Amino acid sequence: MKPLIKLRWAPYFFLAPFMLLFFVFGLFPLGFSLVLAFQSWDPVQGLSSMTFVGLKNFAFLLEDDWFWKSLYNTLWLAVVSGLPQHLVAIPLACFIHNRLGRWRNAVIGVYFMPYITSTVAMAILFSALFSTDYGVINTTLQFFFPMQAIDWLGDPDNIKPAIALMVFWRYVGFNTVLYLAALQAIPRETYEAATLDGASPRQQFFFITLPLLKPMMLFSVTLSVIGGLQLFEEPFVLTGGRGGSDQAGMTTAIYMFRTAFEFSDFGTASAISWSLFLVVALLTWATHRLFRGKKEAT
Amino acid sequence: MKCSSATASRRKALKAFSVLAASASLAPFAEASVTTLSVAAFPAVDQILKAALPEFQKKFPHVRVEVIGREFADHHTAMTTAIATGSKLPDVMALEAGFLGRFAISGALEVLSQPPFDALQHEKLFVPFTFQQNRDAHGQVVAMPTDIGVGALFYRQDVLSRAGIAPELLGKSWESYVEAGREVKKATGAYWVTHARDLKDIIIRSNLQPGEGIYFNEHKEVLVESARFVRAFELARTIREQRLDARVQAWSAEWAESFKRGTVATHMMGSWFAGHLANWLAPQTRGLWRTSALPDAAHAPWGGTFYAIPRRAANKPLAWELVRFMTLSPSLQLSAFKAHDAFPALLETHRDSYLDQPVAFLGGQAARALWRDLALKTPAVPLHKLDALAEEIVNTELDKVLSGRKTTQRALADASRMLGQRMRHSA
């Protein structure tokens, strides 16, 4: 029987569906957004209204207070919500790995649950928890300490910590699972030899576990850096889409979204997205340098 | 004339065949002549449309209307995308008043005041302010109003009584309104408003001079440092300093809860707010709320819905027929008012006795008649393309004043600088 397609065309034929989808949903938006970053475009006026403005959008961002503020908010949230995730996830993973027997999987499941729960549902729940007058957090605090109710989501000073708490709660389980996977790959014999040599559990943690976890730390910290800098859903829902009072919770991703869809300035929004990309690339590179540098030192 | 039975049956067969043949040949034509109109809307405008369709299809049996309903914010984002790309562009789109300016001023909508359309012919049939809001940058009509929102004050009669405050005191001036709030808070503990920003929102929309929009004048000059804004910021600051606001954002869960629990005594919003209170926000507070004009004789439009035809729509003449049908029928507008609290833009509907009837939720007050009077006194507010951005800038600067980080003068100067910067960038 004669084949439907010639053998030399077969790879291209089978790759075509992926290539097509990748082009339409991956490459084209990327390229279009890059083109847009150098244009002035109000989408409501149609594609024909697009005008080339060179670097004007990027120059505008340099003097735009809101862009810098959103970048500061994003970095603050990435550090304050990201760092504790790893500081808690590593010891927690060790505890689950070494101490929990048959309850291990159930406990992992509980910690992983927030990661797979809908962000919107969680944000609604957290809005209720953080409510100034009716929230459980304030009610509990006031039960134990005689104090004024804390305005978690209305006071600019409290918005970022509230968002960071929610982000931490959501991703700590995910990181724990990553570290657990890495712990399982460390040979038992290493610990047995260390025990025979008289190393205490504390010494084993610092001189065996942590160094051998470094590749996974690099991977999960990189994920946290990228995810933290692209933070959108949690602050968006928690602050009613505006970024909160005095825009204290407005991340760069939220600012980009609002610039495009609320202020109808797709050119500037694209410039924001490419600027954010540069920041993400720079910090990811810095993370790699940091871990590589430490590896070389050890 | 006589004929044999065989001839007769042949004739019958021939007749039947010819009828069948004729219908078969006409069928594709009949199918082809059915035109589909697509209408994009948000709740509850989509429901109003669906309810009106049987009547419309009686008049236009060859037209099939497809209603595409989306959530409020999604709808306006989808309309932006549809206009930008030309893909899935509806023949008619419903636009909320707050979004209309963005579409109208950008020239994306069909001009309805030029032939073959005759929107201007109907101007006198509508509440005046709403027929001034529907213009593009050249003053041409680009949308037809269907329902309106007029700013009104809502207050808890029972809370005011407990504090011994006469409702008349609320409307006298902004100062007496704030003073009443102080008394109520002292006597009952209830917050006076949901957010200090509510006062600012009304005051900056009041007493506009000829040629002035909210944030810009007709010469495209920024107005945010005017006395209007200074007064609005100062009063909002007073409210916050005296802890009279609940500090909750409109439409948040906390905001809804404050009405359910009765912890907020007054609220300024569009007249349609009564429907929200009665239907889902706080139905258990039936009989406790009342409504009045805004303090200090302020009048402000607050929401409303328009129908527009995109410039690149496929079926403009039929789309116009649908828009006319939805906006010019008094009975239809009345049904929408009764079912969905969509206050009619059509003046003829205002003459219906339904508007004079007492509203049970508002303690039997003839509230609709009050809103009808307010609608006639409400001025049109000229729109500017950067209004949404200007509102955000002003709100952010107000936040800084309310949290004590900036003085009013400094905040307004910064708002003015940022707006100027944005105007230069978008020019």
XYZ file of C-alpha atoms in Angstrom:
725
model
C 0.000 0.000 0.000
C 1.275 3.437 -0.933
C 1.862 5.701 2.135
C -0.255 8.847 2.395
C 2.801 11.028 2.848
C 6.406 10.542 1.842
C 8.744 9.403 4.592
C 10.863 12.562 4.449
C 7.773 14.713 5.099
C 6.492 12.568 7.970
C 8.374 14.396 10.789
C 7.122 17.754 9.558
C 3.608 16.403 9.243
C 3.566 15.083 12.806
C 5.200 18.231 14.150
C 2.767 20.488 12.325
C -0.023 20.551 14.980
C 2.445 21.590 17.682
C 4.211 24.085 15.430
C 0.901 25.615 14.410
C -0.303 25.993 17.999
C 3.107 27.258 19.099
C 3.113 29.857 16.349
C -0.458 31.046 16.984
C -0.426 31.035 20.786
C 3.298 31.369 21.541
C 5.416 33.037 18.916
C 2.891 35.400 17.364
C 1.746 37.065 20.643
C 5.383 37.400 21.681
C 6.356 39.071 18.413
C 3.222 41.193 18.314
C 3.821 42.423 21.856
C 7.414 43.333 20.923
C 6.159 45.323 17.929
C 3.496 46.962 20.114
C 6.091 48.132 22.632
C 7.315 50.602 19.992
C 3.847 51.759 18.943
C 1.158 54.034 20.260
C -2.106 52.124 20.023
C -5.567 52.624 21.425
C -7.255 49.304 20.577
C -10.689 50.885 20.487
C -9.611 52.782 17.364
C -8.718 49.568 15.515
C -5.442 48.178 14.164
C -5.068 50.978 11.627
C -4.568 53.535 14.413
C -1.210 52.018 15.391
C 1.619 54.578 15.155
C 5.351 53.918 15.459
C 6.797 55.949 18.344
C 10.244 54.408 18.708
C 11.452 54.260 22.317
C 8.879 56.769 23.590
C 6.991 54.163 25.637
C 10.182 53.037 27.376
C 11.249 56.644 27.967
C 7.847 57.326 29.524
C 8.303 54.411 31.925
C 11.563 55.871 33.192
C 9.713 58.912 34.506
C 6.476 57.135 35.429
C 5.997 57.073 39.226
C 3.508 54.212 39.019
C 5.863 51.946 37.088
C 8.612 52.306 39.684
C 6.132 51.927 42.497
C 4.740 48.729 40.949
C 8.271 47.402 40.511
C 9.064 48.150 44.153
C 5.816 46.429 45.253
C 6.637 43.414 43.090
C 10.178 43.057 44.427
C 8.990 43.542 48.017
C 6.351 40.846 47.623
C 8.736 38.499 45.799
C 11.264 38.701 48.643
C 8.878 38.778 51.620
C 6.604 36.045 50.316
C 9.315 34.045 48.512
C 12.160 33.799 50.987
C 10.115 32.383 53.919
C 8.658 29.757 51.560
C 12.104 28.182 51.256
C 13.148 28.831 54.852
C 10.058 26.917 55.982
C 9.833 24.362 53.163
C 13.345 22.908 53.624
C 13.086 22.053 57.363
C 9.458 21.016 56.853
C 10.444 18.641 54.045
C 13.208 17.194 56.257
C 10.762 16.711 59.111
C 8.202 14.993 56.880
C 10.923 12.880 55.263
C 12.561 11.724 58.499
C 9.816 11.689 61.089
C 6.462 10.948 59.499
C 5.624 7.354 58.766
C 2.308 6.334 57.304
C 0.870 9.872 57.621
C 3.513 11.227 55.268
C 1.424 11.294 52.078
C -1.628 12.683 53.844
C 0.426 15.532 55.330
C 2.016 16.285 51.935
C -1.468 16.330 50.413
C -2.664 18.852 52.987
C 0.320 21.147 52.350
C -0.061 20.812 48.573
C -3.813 21.545 48.622
C -3.549 25.399 48.486
C -1.423 25.135 45.335
C -4.173 23.361 43.399
C -7.070 25.388 44.818
C -8.595 28.163 42.720
C -6.885 31.496 43.411
C -10.171 33.350 43.251
C -11.760 31.069 45.856
C -8.725 31.532 48.093
C -8.686 35.294 47.667
C -12.361 35.479 48.614
C -11.617 33.389 51.684
C -8.647 35.590 52.614
C -10.734 38.753 52.053
C -13.160 37.409 54.637
C -10.314 36.493 57.008
C -8.688 39.920 56.643
C -11.934 41.878 57.025
C -11.384 44.755 59.454
C -14.684 44.564 61.304
C -15.869 41.015 60.617
C -12.666 39.047 59.930
C -11.486 36.038 61.922
C -7.909 37.352 62.139
C -8.895 40.614 63.840
C -11.471 38.885 66.027
C -8.842 36.414 67.233
C -6.219 39.114 67.781
C -8.680 41.249 69.712
C -9.692 38.252 71.831
C -6.133 37.787 73.052
C -4.875 41.380 72.948
C -6.935 44.498 73.670
C -6.202 46.409 70.467
C -7.757 48.440 67.655
C -8.879 46.378 64.665
C -6.144 46.232 62.008
C -7.191 47.563 58.614
C -5.458 44.817 56.624
C -6.700 45.605 53.133
C -7.444 49.329 53.496
C -4.259 50.653 55.074
C -1.371 50.950 52.581
C 1.075 49.737 55.248
C -0.785 46.456 55.751
C -1.736 45.460 52.207
C 1.621 44.028 51.157
C 2.072 41.868 54.300
C -1.489 40.521 53.823
C -0.772 39.586 50.189
C 2.620 38.113 51.125
C 0.982 35.923 53.756
C -1.469 34.545 51.231
C 1.236 33.890 48.616
C 3.429 32.213 51.226
C 0.550 29.996 52.344
C -0.199 29.018 48.767
C 3.291 28.050 47.620
C 5.010 26.689 50.728
C 3.454 23.247 50.094
C 4.590 23.225 46.480
C 8.193 23.934 47.516
C 7.986 21.324 50.267
C 7.070 18.698 47.680
C 10.026 19.751 45.504
C 12.459 19.481 48.422
C 10.958 16.152 49.487
C 11.649 14.772 46.016
C 15.251 15.952 46.283
C 15.653 14.485 49.797
C 14.564 11.079 48.536
C 17.442 11.158 46.050
C 20.085 11.570 48.800
C 21.565 8.114 49.574
C 20.850 6.791 53.099
C 24.444 5.543 53.308
C 25.727 9.099 53.458
C 23.784 9.728 56.659
C 24.725 6.324 58.095
C 28.418 7.025 57.498
C 28.078 10.451 59.080
C 26.317 8.952 62.117
C 29.138 6.408 62.503
C 31.614 9.288 62.335
C 29.725 10.936 65.220
C 27.955 13.732 63.311
C 24.916 15.116 65.133
C 21.550 15.488 63.295
C 22.169 19.236 63.196
C 25.597 18.733 61.595
C 24.088 16.249 59.132
C 21.460 18.821 58.141
C 23.976 21.606 57.549
C 26.828 19.568 56.035
C 25.001 16.858 54.105
C 21.375 17.778 53.483
C 21.754 21.430 52.571
C 24.713 21.039 50.180
C 23.037 18.114 48.412
C 19.778 20.057 48.139
C 21.523 22.894 46.313
C 20.510 21.863 42.766
C 16.871 21.675 43.858
C 17.245 24.964 45.735
C 18.452 26.592 42.549
C 15.469 25.200 40.654
C 12.816 26.142 43.206
C 14.312 29.571 43.961
C 14.370 30.264 40.221
C 10.691 29.298 40.033
C 9.951 31.576 42.999
C 11.837 34.489 41.417
C 9.982 34.129 38.107
C 6.601 33.507 39.757
C 7.102 36.267 42.322
C 7.966 38.855 39.706
C 4.938 37.905 37.624
C 2.585 37.958 40.628
C -0.913 38.919 39.494
C -3.869 36.828 40.654
C -3.559 37.020 44.429
C -3.096 40.816 44.752
C -5.563 41.436 41.912
C -8.412 39.597 43.592
C -7.492 40.604 47.136
C -7.406 44.325 46.276
C -10.465 44.390 44.026
C -8.373 44.697 40.852
C -7.065 48.159 41.722
C -3.962 47.361 43.687
C -5.418 48.570 46.966
C -5.292 51.844 48.822
C -2.484 54.071 47.492
C -1.750 51.191 45.070
C 0.276 49.540 47.795
C -0.507 46.105 46.353
C -0.229 46.981 42.665
C 2.347 44.657 41.117
C 3.910 45.345 37.722
C 1.747 42.632 36.146
C -1.410 44.322 37.498
C -0.186 47.711 36.288
C 0.447 46.259 32.845
C -3.051 44.748 32.731
C -4.696 47.980 33.830
C -2.676 50.085 31.392
C -3.885 47.893 28.549
C -7.486 47.142 29.443
C -8.533 50.052 31.654
C -6.445 52.910 30.295
C -6.487 51.608 26.686
C -2.762 52.091 26.148
C -1.507 48.844 24.691
C 1.815 50.326 23.554
C 2.876 51.340 27.055
C 1.489 48.073 28.462
C 3.721 46.107 26.074
C 6.701 48.241 27.056
C 5.932 47.415 30.710
C 5.784 43.700 29.914
C 9.167 43.763 28.125
C 10.726 45.811 30.914
C 9.420 43.264 33.402
C 10.863 40.505 31.245
C 14.285 42.182 31.451
C 14.018 42.391 35.247
C 12.976 38.714 35.467
C 15.865 37.686 33.178
C 18.352 39.761 35.171
C 17.263 38.401 38.552
C 17.133 34.820 37.263
C 20.694 35.237 36.013
C 21.677 36.751 39.407
C 20.120 33.760 41.198
C 22.152 31.363 39.074
C 25.317 33.356 39.703
C 24.623 33.315 43.444
C 24.190 29.546 43.596
C 27.056 28.858 41.207
C 29.323 31.145 43.205
C 28.521 29.320 46.441
C 29.045 25.969 44.743
C 32.482 27.049 43.565
C 33.339 28.334 47.041
C 32.425 25.019 48.632
C -66.817 21.808 -16.743
C -66.841 18.086 -16.171
C -63.819 15.788 -16.056
C -63.083 12.148 -15.420
C -61.877 10.907 -12.045
C -58.563 9.843 -13.595
C -58.007 13.352 -14.963
C -58.940 14.819 -11.615
C -56.501 12.653 -9.723
C -53.798 13.516 -12.267
C -54.538 17.189 -11.739
C -54.417 16.739 -7.987
C -51.107 14.951 -8.270
C -49.793 17.656 -10.564
C -50.982 20.366 -8.164
C -49.414 18.629 -5.217
C -46.180 18.231 -7.143
C -46.137 21.863 -8.203
C -46.732 23.004 -4.593
C -43.956 20.741 -3.391
C -41.661 21.924 -6.160
C -42.454 25.549 -5.413
C -41.883 25.138 -1.703
C -38.687 23.224 -2.347
C -37.406 25.981 -4.593
C -38.439 28.683 -2.125
C -37.091 26.970 0.962
C -33.438 27.853 0.441
C -34.458 31.404 -0.424
C -36.546 31.709 2.726
C -33.652 30.362 4.781
C -31.196 32.697 3.096
C -33.359 35.720 3.809
C -33.115 35.185 7.586
C -30.594 37.660 8.935
C -28.827 37.099 12.228
C -28.152 40.096 14.414
C -25.715 39.709 17.284
C -26.063 41.819 20.406
C -23.476 41.847 23.182
C -24.610 42.873 26.648
C -23.953 42.517 30.367
C -26.325 41.612 33.217
C -29.198 42.501 33.443
C -29.320 44.203 30.031
C -28.964 40.778 28.403
C -32.063 39.588 30.256
C -33.999 42.705 29.249
C -33.015 42.047 25.638
C -34.054 38.411 25.758
C -37.415 39.330 27.254
C -38.021 41.871 24.476
C -37.037 39.628 21.575
C -40.394 37.886 20.936
C -41.985 41.307 20.400
C -39.155 42.415 18.107
C -39.383 39.217 16.074
C -43.084 39.798 15.531
C -42.122 42.999 13.766
C -39.094 41.503 12.028
C -39.819 37.809 11.492
C -36.894 37.433 9.118
C -34.405 38.547 11.783
C -32.856 36.176 14.300
C -31.272 37.953 17.254
C -28.426 36.324 19.119
C -27.784 37.802 22.573
C -24.235 37.323 23.886
C -24.190 37.933 27.625
C -20.974 38.344 29.608
C -20.089 39.524 33.084
C -19.859 43.301 33.415
C -16.072 43.799 33.267
C -15.534 40.923 30.815
C -18.106 42.423 28.473
C -16.319 45.751 28.123
C -12.923 44.056 27.732
C -14.419 41.785 25.068
C -15.859 44.791 23.237
C -12.438 46.477 23.259
C -10.858 43.350 21.784
C -13.659 42.899 19.229
C -13.256 46.466 17.977
C -9.462 46.219 17.964
C -9.352 43.044 15.919
C -12.679 43.194 14.067
C -13.250 39.611 15.127
C -16.613 38.569 16.626
C -17.783 42.145 16.396
C -21.447 42.341 17.431
C -23.977 44.370 15.445
C -25.161 46.095 18.594
C -23.311 46.521 21.868
C -24.595 47.656 25.240
C -22.201 50.062 26.960
C -22.306 51.242 30.534
C -22.035 55.017 31.004
C -18.607 54.781 32.634
C -17.183 52.975 29.594
C -19.032 54.919 26.924
C -16.540 57.791 26.755
C -13.650 55.496 25.931
C -15.513 54.014 22.952
C -17.291 57.183 21.836
C -14.288 59.495 21.848
C -12.065 56.984 20.059
C -14.384 57.038 17.027
C -15.142 53.324 17.201
C -18.903 53.776 17.096
C -21.230 54.563 14.211
C -22.516 58.139 14.117
C -26.253 57.856 14.682
C -27.113 61.507 14.134
C -26.377 61.374 10.411
C -28.442 59.704 7.650
C -29.494 56.966 7.292
C -29.866 57.146 11.080
C -32.055 59.689 12.807
C -31.047 59.681 16.472
C -31.331 63.454 16.845
C -35.012 63.272 15.877
C -35.637 61.536 19.187
C -33.581 63.783 21.445
C -36.597 65.402 23.106
C -38.003 62.022 24.085
C -35.171 61.379 26.531
C -34.007 62.693 29.894
C -31.839 65.655 28.813
C -28.530 64.797 30.506
C -28.407 61.321 29.053
C -28.714 62.616 25.500
C -25.685 64.827 26.043
C -23.522 62.024 27.356
C -23.864 59.972 24.196
C -21.651 62.165 21.973
C -18.278 61.657 20.356
C -15.429 64.195 20.283
C -17.253 66.163 17.541
C -20.552 66.295 19.426
C -22.223 63.695 17.217
C -24.596 61.120 18.701
C -22.990 57.665 18.806
C -25.237 55.780 21.243
C -28.859 55.661 22.359
C -29.698 55.666 26.084
C -31.900 52.950 27.478
C -31.651 53.341 31.242
C -30.186 55.995 33.504
C -28.727 56.344 36.959
C -29.149 59.499 38.982
C -27.090 60.127 42.075
C -29.154 59.854 45.264
C -28.551 59.644 48.979
C -29.754 56.548 50.823
C -30.008 56.598 54.595
C -31.150 54.329 57.427
C -34.209 55.992 58.903
C -34.051 53.876 62.083
C -30.399 54.770 62.780
C -31.073 58.482 62.285
C -34.085 58.273 64.608
C -31.994 56.588 67.286
C -29.507 59.446 67.085
C -32.278 62.054 66.979
C -31.171 63.425 63.610
C -33.732 64.934 61.259
C -33.238 63.684 57.669
C -33.533 67.278 56.388
C -30.204 68.064 58.040
C -28.450 65.712 55.639
C -29.322 67.636 52.531
C -28.660 71.174 53.773
C -24.940 71.352 53.102
C -21.915 69.075 53.076
C -20.871 70.504 56.417
C -24.234 69.672 58.041
C -24.083 66.219 56.444
C -20.696 65.574 58.079
C -21.936 67.029 61.370
C -24.936 64.656 61.314
C -22.511 61.790 60.738
C -20.548 62.784 63.804
C -23.724 62.756 65.904
C -24.859 59.404 64.555
C -21.478 57.789 65.170
C -21.480 59.132 68.731
C -25.025 57.978 69.463
C -25.151 54.640 67.641
C -21.609 53.655 66.686
C -22.644 53.244 63.052
C -20.280 54.409 60.321
C -21.629 57.333 58.325
C -20.324 56.279 54.888
C -18.619 53.187 53.462
C -15.559 55.145 52.293
C -14.444 58.773 52.507
C -13.917 58.590 48.734
C -17.728 58.556 48.249
C -17.913 62.238 49.205
C -15.080 63.171 46.898
C -16.768 61.335 44.009
C -19.923 63.415 44.345
C -18.338 66.788 45.060
C -15.997 66.706 42.061
C -19.018 66.005 39.844
C -21.086 68.861 41.267
C -21.264 72.482 40.205
C -19.349 72.064 36.967
C -18.909 75.351 35.106
C -19.831 75.583 31.402
C -17.127 73.926 29.303
C -15.854 71.874 32.218
C -15.650 68.108 32.391
C -14.797 66.396 35.660
C -11.039 66.408 35.170
C -10.454 68.444 31.993
C -12.007 71.505 30.400
C -12.865 71.979 26.753
C -9.355 73.345 26.116
C -7.943 70.041 27.425
C -6.549 71.723 30.521
C -6.250 69.725 33.739
C -8.690 70.897 36.441
C -7.692 68.808 39.421
C -6.249 71.720 41.377
C -9.523 73.664 41.226
C -11.588 74.608 44.298
C -13.945 71.709 43.524
C -11.197 69.172 44.150
C -9.759 71.002 47.165
C -13.162 70.974 48.859
C -13.760 67.328 47.953
C -10.381 66.249 49.364
C -10.765 68.305 52.526
C -14.222 66.923 53.311
C -13.058 63.372 52.641
C -10.122 64.002 54.992
C -12.494 65.273 57.695
C -14.607 62.126 57.355
C -11.520 59.931 57.727
C -10.022 61.912 60.617
C -13.268 61.647 62.557
C -13.438 57.914 61.806
C -16.817 58.245 60.144
C -16.088 55.893 57.234
C -15.983 52.104 57.327
C -12.975 52.117 54.923
C -14.484 49.449 52.684
C -14.257 49.362 48.901
C -17.498 49.432 46.943
C -18.678 45.986 45.777
C -16.313 44.116 48.115
C -17.553 41.399 50.471
C -17.032 43.728 53.435
C -19.035 46.434 51.707
C -21.966 44.050 51.234
C -21.629 42.837 54.804
C -21.812 46.373 56.189
C -25.275 46.792 54.638
C -26.401 43.357 55.778
C -25.399 44.097 59.357
C -26.562 47.704 59.268
C -23.216 49.133 60.344
C -23.319 51.923 57.731
C -25.979 54.611 58.047
C -25.873 56.391 54.660
C -24.715 55.669 51.140
C -24.517 57.779 48.000
C -25.032 55.979 44.736
C -27.218 55.709 41.641
C -30.953 55.339 42.168
C -30.625 51.707 41.079
C -28.900 50.989 44.394
C -32.329 50.519 46.017
C -32.883 47.489 43.789
C -29.540 45.986 44.820
C -30.364 46.519 48.487
C -33.788 44.939 48.143
C -32.751 41.996 45.976
C -29.487 40.736 47.389
C -27.497 43.174 49.500
C -29.777 43.553 52.498
C -33.346 42.359 51.829
C -33.828 41.960 55.583
C -33.568 45.757 56.000
C -36.867 46.248 54.170
C -38.616 49.376 55.394
C -35.544 50.792 57.147
C -33.974 52.706 54.246
C -35.082 56.015 52.730
C -33.752 58.064 49.861
C -33.308 61.782 49.195
C -31.461 64.199 46.955
C -27.697 64.457 47.413
C -26.415 66.925 50.026
C -25.823 70.564 49.094
C -28.247 70.347 46.140
C -25.661 68.331 44.227
C -26.809 66.497 41.134
C -24.734 63.858 39.420
C -25.336 61.185 36.808
C -24.481 57.742 38.176
C -24.380 54.908 35.687
C -26.806 54.121 32.908
C -26.818 51.972 29.797
C -26.506 52.851 26.116
C -26.855 50.860 22.916
C -24.290 51.544 20.203
C -23.492 50.190 16.753
C -19.800 49.559 16.013
C -18.545 51.411 12.944
C -17.589 48.126 11.296
C -20.788 46.232 12.154
C -22.195 44.056 9.373
C -25.937 44.794 9.593
C -26.212 48.463 10.489
C -29.767 49.189 9.208
C -31.218 46.221 11.084
C -29.045 46.950 14.108
C -30.527 50.450 14.159
C -34.038 48.963 14.054
C -33.210 46.906 17.112
C -31.683 49.889 18.919
C -34.767 51.977 18.151
C -37.003 49.165 19.335
C -35.141 48.777 22.623
C -34.884 52.483 23.393
C -38.080 54.043 22.035
C -40.728 51.674 23.385
C -42.282 53.042 26.616
C -43.899 49.716 27.496
C -40.621 47.871 27.082
C -38.768 50.396 29.235
C -41.439 50.116 31.902
C -41.203 46.312 31.942
C -37.419 46.569 32.323
C -37.872 49.056 35.170
C -40.325 46.765 36.967
C -38.269 43.622 36.459
C -34.710 44.908 36.801
C -34.857 48.411 38.347
C -33.492 49.852 35.106
C -34.667 53.460 35.479
C -36.025 54.457 32.044
C -34.265 57.062 29.942
C -37.471 57.648 27.990
C -39.542 60.557 29.338
C -42.870 59.073 28.260
C -42.304 56.147 30.624
C -41.795 58.641 33.443
C -45.468 59.612 33.116
C -46.637 56.116 34.031
C -48.422 55.809 37.376
C -45.896 53.154 38.432
C -43.429 55.942 39.159
C -45.801 57.527 41.665
C -46.442 54.336 43.580
C -44.832 53.864 47.001
C -41.754 51.658 47.218
C -42.279 49.114 49.987
C -38.552 48.529 50.562
C -38.082 52.248 51.181
C -40.811 52.381 53.815
C -43.539 53.303 51.336
C -41.691 56.387 50.088
C -42.596 57.620 46.578
C -38.943 57.243 45.695
C -39.329 56.779 41.938
C -41.060 60.144 41.643
C -38.172 61.737 43.545
C -35.584 60.154 41.237
C -37.639 61.277 38.239
C -37.361 64.879 39.454
C -33.664 64.483 40.178
C -33.099 63.099 36.678
C -34.460 66.275 35.118
C -32.131 68.421 37.230
C -29.045 66.300 36.593
C -26.527 67.983 34.301
C -24.588 66.192 31.581
C -20.913 65.666 32.289
C -18.669 66.054 29.233
C -16.392 63.060 28.780
C -12.689 62.850 28.093
C -10.673 59.924 26.792
C -8.429 59.938 29.865
C -11.252 60.078 32.441
C -10.633 56.518 33.699
C -6.950 57.226 34.161
C -7.629 60.614 35.754
C -10.012 58.995 38.228
C -7.347 56.479 39.224
C -4.708 59.184 39.643
C -7.022 61.305 41.787
C -8.100 58.294 43.881
C -4.493 57.316 44.523
C -3.586 60.839 45.595
C -6.657 60.946 47.835
C -5.476 57.717 49.478
C -2.230 59.508 50.346
C -4.166 62.397 51.901
C -6.428 60.035 53.847
C -3.458 58.129 55.237
C -1.777 61.399 56.222
C 1.154 61.054 53.816
C 0.428 64.202 51.836
C -1.418 67.464 52.219
C -4.362 68.151 49.920
C -2.436 70.819 48.001
C 0.591 68.628 47.461
C -1.541 65.626 46.428
C -3.542 67.666 43.909
C -0.391 69.248 42.506
C 1.076 65.765 42.019
C -2.155 64.556 40.406
C -2.039 67.510 38.031
C 1.597 66.820 37.155
C 0.928 63.138 36.479
C -2.100 63.909 34.344
C -0.124 66.423 32.326
C 2.580 63.812 31.834
C -0.004 61.259 30.659
C -1.640 63.737 28.297
C 1.707 64.499 26.675
C 2.419 60.794 26.372
C -0.922 59.964 24.767
C -0.888 62.985 22.445
